[in-house]
mmCIF file of C-alpha atoms and ligand atoms in Angstrom:
data_model
loop_
_atom_site.group_PDB
_atom_site.id
_atom_site.type_symbol
_atom_site.label_atom_id
_atom_site.label_comp_id
_atom_site.label_asym_id
_atom_site.label_seq_id
_atom_site.Cartn_x
_atom_site.Cartn_y
_atom_site.Cartn_z
ATOM 1 C CA MET A 1 33.850 48.003 -13.293
ATOM 2 C CA LYS A 2 36.732 46.485 -11.347
ATOM 3 C CA ASN A 3 39.159 44.284 -13.212
ATOM 4 C CA PHE A 4 39.928 40.951 -11.624
ATOM 5 C CA GLU A 5 42.724 38.539 -12.371
ATOM 6 C CA ASN A 6 40.106 35.924 -13.287
ATOM 7 C CA ASN A 7 36.383 36.111 -13.956
ATOM 8 C CA ILE A 8 34.562 33.073 -12.647
ATOM 9 C CA LEU A 9 31.446 31.354 -13.990
ATOM 10 C CA ILE A 10 29.644 28.981 -11.635
ATOM 11 C CA LEU A 11 27.335 26.592 -13.479
ATOM 12 C CA PHE A 12 24.999 25.342 -10.778
ATOM 13 C CA ALA A 13 22.840 22.248 -11.298
ATOM 14 C CA HIS A 14 20.396 21.102 -8.610
ATOM 15 C CA PRO A 15 16.923 20.007 -9.754
ATOM 16 C CA ALA A 16 15.183 20.334 -6.364
ATOM 17 C CA LEU A 17 16.757 23.191 -4.480
ATOM 18 C CA GLN A 18 13.652 23.480 -2.256
ATOM 19 C CA ASN A 19 14.593 20.094 -0.729
ATOM 20 C CA SER A 20 18.312 20.819 -0.470
ATOM 21 C CA ARG A 21 20.060 20.596 2.909
ATOM 22 C CA VAL A 22 23.541 21.569 1.863
ATOM 23 C CA ASN A 23 23.741 23.258 -1.537
ATOM 24 C CA ARG A 24 21.122 25.902 -0.799
ATOM 25 C CA HIS A 25 23.423 27.090 2.008
ATOM 26 C CA LEU A 26 26.678 26.726 0.066
ATOM 27 C CA ILE A 27 25.466 28.937 -2.770
ATOM 28 C CA LYS A 28 24.745 31.827 -0.376
ATOM 29 C CA TYR A 29 28.495 32.229 0.019
ATOM 30 C CA ILE A 30 29.253 32.749 -3.686
ATOM 31 C CA THR A 31 26.178 34.306 -5.323
ATOM 32 C CA ASP A 32 26.905 37.977 -4.677
ATOM 33 C CA LEU A 33 30.629 38.251 -5.294
ATOM 34 C CA ASP A 34 32.110 40.752 -7.747
ATOM 35 C CA GLY A 35 33.734 39.031 -10.696
ATOM 36 C CA VAL A 36 31.716 35.866 -10.101
ATOM 37 C CA THR A 37 28.707 34.926 -12.242
ATOM 38 C CA PHE A 38 26.338 32.453 -10.610
ATOM 39 C CA HIS A 39 24.284 30.651 -13.253
ATOM 40 C CA ASP A 40 21.531 28.280 -12.101
ATOM 41 C CA LEU A 41 20.926 25.907 -15.024
ATOM 42 C CA TYR A 42 17.685 24.299 -13.777
ATOM 43 C CA GLU A 43 16.226 27.728 -13.015
ATOM 44 C CA THR A 44 17.264 29.171 -16.376
ATOM 45 C CA TYR A 45 16.253 26.167 -18.469
ATOM 46 C CA PRO A 46 13.375 24.348 -16.689
ATOM 47 C CA ASP A 47 12.417 22.805 -20.045
ATOM 48 C CA PHE A 48 16.045 21.867 -20.904
ATOM 49 C CA HIS A 49 16.052 24.158 -23.976
ATOM 50 C CA ILE A 50 19.603 25.354 -23.534
ATOM 51 C CA ASP A 51 20.604 28.515 -25.412
ATOM 52 C CA VAL A 52 23.920 27.291 -26.801
ATOM 53 C CA LYS A 53 25.139 30.658 -28.134
ATOM 54 C CA ARG A 54 24.415 32.358 -24.798
ATOM 55 C CA GLU A 55 26.250 29.635 -22.909
ATOM 56 C CA GLN A 56 29.243 29.800 -25.232
ATOM 57 C CA ASN A 57 29.404 33.586 -24.818
ATOM 58 C CA LEU A 58 29.338 33.172 -21.036
ATOM 59 C CA LEU A 59 32.236 30.732 -21.290
ATOM 60 C CA LEU A 60 34.204 33.166 -23.458
ATOM 61 C CA GLU A 61 33.709 35.965 -20.898
ATOM 62 C CA ASN A 62 35.147 33.888 -18.050
ATOM 63 C CA ASP A 63 38.527 32.387 -17.190
ATOM 64 C CA ILE A 64 37.470 29.861 -14.572
ATOM 65 C CA ILE A 65 34.484 27.547 -14.990
ATOM 66 C CA VAL A 66 32.960 25.717 -12.016
ATOM 67 C CA PHE A 67 30.541 22.794 -12.267
ATOM 68 C CA HIS A 68 28.690 22.963 -8.922
ATOM 69 C CA HIS A 69 26.287 20.053 -8.336
ATOM 70 C CA PRO A 70 25.247 17.182 -6.097
ATOM 71 C CA LEU A 71 26.623 13.812 -7.159
ATOM 72 C CA PHE A 72 23.849 11.922 -8.975
ATOM 73 C CA TRP A 73 24.513 8.286 -9.854
ATOM 74 C CA PHE A 74 28.249 8.933 -9.553
ATOM 75 C CA SER A 75 27.996 11.628 -12.180
ATOM 76 C CA VAL A 76 26.487 15.058 -12.849
ATOM 77 C CA PRO A 77 22.734 15.872 -12.804
ATOM 78 C CA ALA A 78 21.042 15.498 -16.191
ATOM 79 C CA ILE A 79 20.979 19.178 -17.182
ATOM 80 C CA LEU A 80 24.723 19.539 -16.757
ATOM 81 C CA ARG A 81 25.293 16.522 -18.980
ATOM 82 C CA GLU A 82 22.872 18.021 -21.530
ATOM 83 C CA TRP A 83 24.758 21.308 -21.256
ATOM 84 C CA MET A 84 28.043 19.526 -21.988
ATOM 85 C CA ASP A 85 26.547 17.652 -24.940
ATOM 86 C CA LEU A 86 25.173 20.814 -26.554
ATOM 87 C CA VAL A 87 27.553 23.609 -25.588
ATOM 88 C CA LEU A 88 30.958 21.953 -25.957
ATOM 89 C CA GLN A 89 30.716 21.771 -29.726
ATOM 90 C CA HIS A 90 33.272 20.252 -32.055
ATOM 91 C CA MET A 91 35.409 22.918 -33.751
ATOM 92 C CA TRP A 92 34.439 25.344 -30.997
ATOM 93 C CA ALA A 93 35.444 23.668 -27.736
ATOM 94 C CA TYR A 94 37.661 20.966 -29.236
ATOM 95 C CA GLY A 95 38.991 19.771 -32.575
ATOM 96 C CA LYS A 96 41.533 21.286 -34.937
ATOM 97 C CA THR A 97 40.081 24.797 -34.869
ATOM 98 C CA GLY A 98 38.174 24.461 -31.610
ATOM 99 C CA LYS A 99 40.259 26.426 -29.141
ATOM 100 C CA ALA A 100 37.602 28.572 -27.389
ATOM 101 C CA LEU A 101 38.295 27.090 -23.960
ATOM 102 C CA LYS A 102 42.038 26.650 -24.250
ATOM 103 C CA GLY A 103 43.852 27.674 -21.062
ATOM 104 C CA LYS A 104 40.692 28.169 -19.001
ATOM 105 C CA ILE A 105 40.399 26.412 -15.648
ATOM 106 C CA LEU A 106 37.676 23.875 -14.823
ATOM 107 C CA PHE A 107 36.796 22.176 -11.563
ATOM 108 C CA ASN A 108 33.794 20.629 -9.798
ATOM 109 C CA VAL A 109 32.154 21.564 -6.533
ATOM 110 C CA VAL A 110 30.395 18.345 -5.524
ATOM 111 C CA THR A 111 28.248 17.230 -2.611
ATOM 112 C CA THR A 112 27.688 13.528 -1.991
ATOM 113 C CA GLY A 113 25.178 11.657 0.128
ATOM 114 C CA GLY A 114 27.827 8.995 0.730
ATOM 115 C CA ARG A 115 30.451 9.401 3.450
ATOM 116 C CA GLU A 116 34.103 9.887 2.486
ATOM 117 C CA SER A 117 34.962 6.354 3.685
ATOM 118 C CA LEU A 118 32.722 4.889 0.956
ATOM 119 C CA PHE A 119 34.740 6.652 -1.751
ATOM 120 C CA GLN A 120 37.938 4.641 -1.228
ATOM 121 C CA HIS A 121 39.431 1.699 -3.094
ATOM 122 C CA ASP A 122 38.508 -0.526 -0.155
ATOM 123 C CA GLY A 123 35.166 1.236 0.388
ATOM 124 C CA ILE A 124 31.790 0.180 -0.985
ATOM 125 C CA HIS A 125 32.089 2.387 -4.107
ATOM 126 C CA GLY A 126 35.607 1.085 -4.903
ATOM 127 C CA ASN A 127 36.754 4.408 -6.380
ATOM 128 C CA THR A 128 37.583 7.873 -5.123
ATOM 129 C CA LEU A 129 35.357 10.778 -6.133
ATOM 130 C CA VAL A 130 38.213 12.112 -8.256
ATOM 131 C CA GLU A 131 38.181 8.825 -10.174
ATOM 132 C CA PHE A 132 34.426 9.056 -10.743
ATOM 133 C CA LEU A 133 35.030 12.487 -12.312
ATOM 134 C CA ALA A 134 37.291 10.988 -15.021
ATOM 135 C CA PRO A 135 34.902 11.774 -17.929
ATOM 136 C CA ILE A 136 34.911 15.457 -16.950
ATOM 137 C CA ARG A 137 38.665 15.528 -16.454
ATOM 138 C CA GLN A 138 39.164 13.974 -19.885
ATOM 139 C CA SER A 139 36.655 16.373 -21.477
ATOM 140 C CA ALA A 140 38.639 19.256 -19.982
ATOM 141 C CA TYR A 141 41.839 17.752 -21.384
ATOM 142 C CA VAL A 142 40.328 17.428 -24.875
ATOM 143 C CA CYS A 143 39.240 21.103 -24.643
ATOM 144 C CA GLU A 144 42.807 22.009 -23.525
ATOM 145 C CA MET A 145 41.529 23.273 -20.176
ATOM 146 C CA ASP A 146 43.386 23.121 -16.890
ATOM 147 C CA PHE A 147 41.524 20.702 -14.560
ATOM 148 C CA LEU A 148 41.750 21.218 -10.802
ATOM 149 C CA PRO A 149 40.748 18.743 -8.066
ATOM 150 C CA PRO A 150 37.148 19.055 -6.869
ATOM 151 C CA PHE A 151 35.887 20.954 -3.834
ATOM 152 C CA ILE A 152 34.039 18.156 -2.039
ATOM 153 C CA VAL A 153 31.414 17.985 0.693
ATOM 154 C CA HIS A 154 30.761 14.361 1.635
ATOM 155 C CA GLY A 155 28.056 12.862 3.831
ATOM 156 C CA THR A 156 25.295 15.413 3.272
ATOM 157 C CA ARG A 157 22.698 13.493 5.279
ATOM 158 C CA ASN A 158 24.541 13.684 8.581
ATOM 159 C CA ILE A 159 26.528 16.868 8.209
ATOM 160 C CA THR A 160 25.935 19.481 10.929
ATOM 161 C CA GLN A 161 24.862 23.054 10.292
ATOM 162 C CA GLN A 162 28.211 24.167 11.698
ATOM 163 C CA GLU A 163 30.059 22.002 9.180
ATOM 164 C CA ILE A 164 27.917 23.346 6.333
ATOM 165 C CA THR A 165 28.796 26.898 7.413
ATOM 166 C CA SER A 166 32.475 26.028 7.537
ATOM 167 C CA HIS A 167 32.334 24.526 4.012
ATOM 168 C CA GLY A 168 30.465 27.630 2.817
ATOM 169 C CA GLU A 169 33.206 29.882 4.198
ATOM 170 C CA ASP A 170 35.897 27.730 2.560
ATOM 171 C CA TYR A 171 33.997 27.795 -0.741
ATOM 172 C CA GLN A 172 33.907 31.600 -0.651
ATOM 173 C CA LYS A 173 37.583 31.745 0.300
ATOM 174 C CA ILE A 174 38.751 29.549 -2.575
ATOM 175 C CA ILE A 175 36.532 31.353 -5.118
ATOM 176 C CA LEU A 176 37.819 34.783 -4.049
ATOM 177 C CA SER A 177 41.422 33.528 -4.048
ATOM 178 C CA LEU A 178 41.036 32.064 -7.529
ATOM 179 C CA ARG A 179 39.433 35.295 -8.732
ATOM 180 C CA ASP A 180 42.364 37.294 -7.373
ATOM 181 C CA GLY A 181 45.031 34.938 -8.744
ATOM 182 C CA LYS A 182 46.099 33.874 -5.261
ATOM 183 C CA VAL A 183 45.903 30.095 -5.633
ATOM 184 C CA ASP A 184 49.038 28.060 -6.279
ATOM 185 C CA LEU A 185 47.515 25.913 -9.025
ATOM 186 C CA GLU A 186 50.367 23.405 -9.155
ATOM 187 C CA ALA A 187 50.197 22.896 -5.382
ATOM 188 C CA ALA A 188 46.406 22.514 -5.632
ATOM 189 C CA LYS A 189 46.787 19.733 -8.206
ATOM 190 C CA LEU A 190 48.750 17.654 -5.694
ATOM 191 C CA HIS A 191 45.658 17.328 -3.495
ATOM 192 C CA GLN A 192 42.727 14.910 -3.869
ATOM 193 C CA ARG A 193 40.372 17.771 -3.117
ATOM 194 C CA LEU A 194 40.664 21.520 -3.404
ATOM 195 C CA ASN A 195 39.406 21.994 0.152
ATOM 196 C CA SER A 196 41.678 19.529 1.921
ATOM 197 C CA ASP A 197 44.159 22.177 3.092
ATOM 198 C CA LEU A 198 43.339 25.672 1.860
ATOM 199 C CA LYS A 199 46.267 27.258 3.714
ATOM 200 C CA SER A 200 48.780 25.270 1.685
ATOM 201 C CA ILE A 201 47.401 26.385 -1.682
ATOM 202 C CA ILE A 202 46.352 30.011 -1.076
ATOM 203 C CA LYS A 203 49.198 32.501 -1.481
ATOM 204 C CA THR A 204 49.290 35.363 1.019
HETATM 205 C C1 FMN B 1 18.916 10.960 -8.225
HETATM 206 C C2 FMN B 1 19.944 10.954 -7.120
HETATM 207 C C3 FMN B 1 21.117 10.259 -7.292
HETATM 208 C C4 FMN B 1 22.099 10.269 -6.295
HETATM 209 N N1 FMN B 1 23.258 9.585 -6.489
HETATM 210 C C5 FMN B 1 24.217 9.609 -5.529
HETATM 211 C C6 FMN B 1 25.437 8.915 -5.724
HETATM 212 O O1 FMN B 1 25.688 8.322 -6.771
HETATM 213 N N2 FMN B 1 26.356 8.934 -4.712
HETATM 214 C C7 FMN B 1 26.141 9.612 -3.550
HETATM 215 O O2 FMN B 1 27.002 9.604 -2.655
HETATM 216 N N3 FMN B 1 24.995 10.321 -3.356
HETATM 217 C C8 FMN B 1 24.028 10.315 -4.311
HETATM 218 N N4 FMN B 1 22.871 11.014 -4.122
HETATM 219 C C9 FMN B 1 22.730 11.884 -2.927
HETATM 220 C C10 FMN B 1 23.024 13.336 -3.300
HETATM 221 O O3 FMN B 1 24.327 13.504 -3.780
HETATM 222 C C11 FMN B 1 22.791 14.198 -2.090
HETATM 223 O O4 FMN B 1 21.421 14.087 -1.777
HETATM 224 C C12 FMN B 1 23.140 15.662 -2.339
HETATM 225 O O5 FMN B 1 24.509 15.832 -2.558
HETATM 226 C C13 FMN B 1 22.724 16.485 -1.144
HETATM 227 O O6 FMN B 1 22.796 17.865 -1.446
HETATM 228 P P1 FMN B 1 21.559 18.822 -1.078
HETATM 229 O O7 FMN B 1 21.372 18.748 0.398
HETATM 230 O O8 FMN B 1 21.966 20.160 -1.542
HETATM 231 O O9 FMN B 1 20.360 18.294 -1.853
HETATM 232 C C14 FMN B 1 21.874 10.988 -5.096
HETATM 233 C C15 FMN B 1 20.660 11.676 -4.923
HETATM 234 C C16 FMN B 1 19.700 11.661 -5.923
HETATM 235 C C17 FMN B 1 18.407 12.414 -5.708
#
């Protein structure tokens, strides 16, 4: 088996993929990549009985963790929250002896029904998407993980098929670049979103 700079675990949470416009296309770009494990939480745990040991082992085997989900009530879908509550245990993920995730990278891939203009301080939601992700950023901090800005697709109701394809290609590009250690992480952190200017953060 080939060795990659980073193994990537994508934790995908969408409760109704059959009705999806955007995510069902986005995932096509990252499901069959070497060094990338795609893990559909609703498919694996339809009854929400999460196998904590299995999930912790998956985390240990990977260097980069991705929470990929639609934005639900300005937060993550229920199963991802349940996953966090159960899997990120005290003295394992955080606490004096809880160092299992130390140094790993975490970021979100998020789609939103709302347009980008709504997620501004003077927009109807009054906060940016990055600000709405504060509980996840702080959880990453407590687990001593490195938190990157989210990969965002806004305005899912009106987005064109061409735009979805373009986001899918960018998603694949950033995942492969992260896997191969080709992303300038410090440069990436200066952006509001990971996919605002891929050229400026991917090293050639
Ligand atoms: C229960 C629920 C809650 C939602 N909450 C939000 C929200 O807080 N903000 C927002 O912009 N969109 C919200 N949406 C819209 C979804 O984010 C949007 O439908 C999804 O990103 C589209 O992806 P898909 O085409 O893959 O289903 C919500 C949708 C549902 C079903």
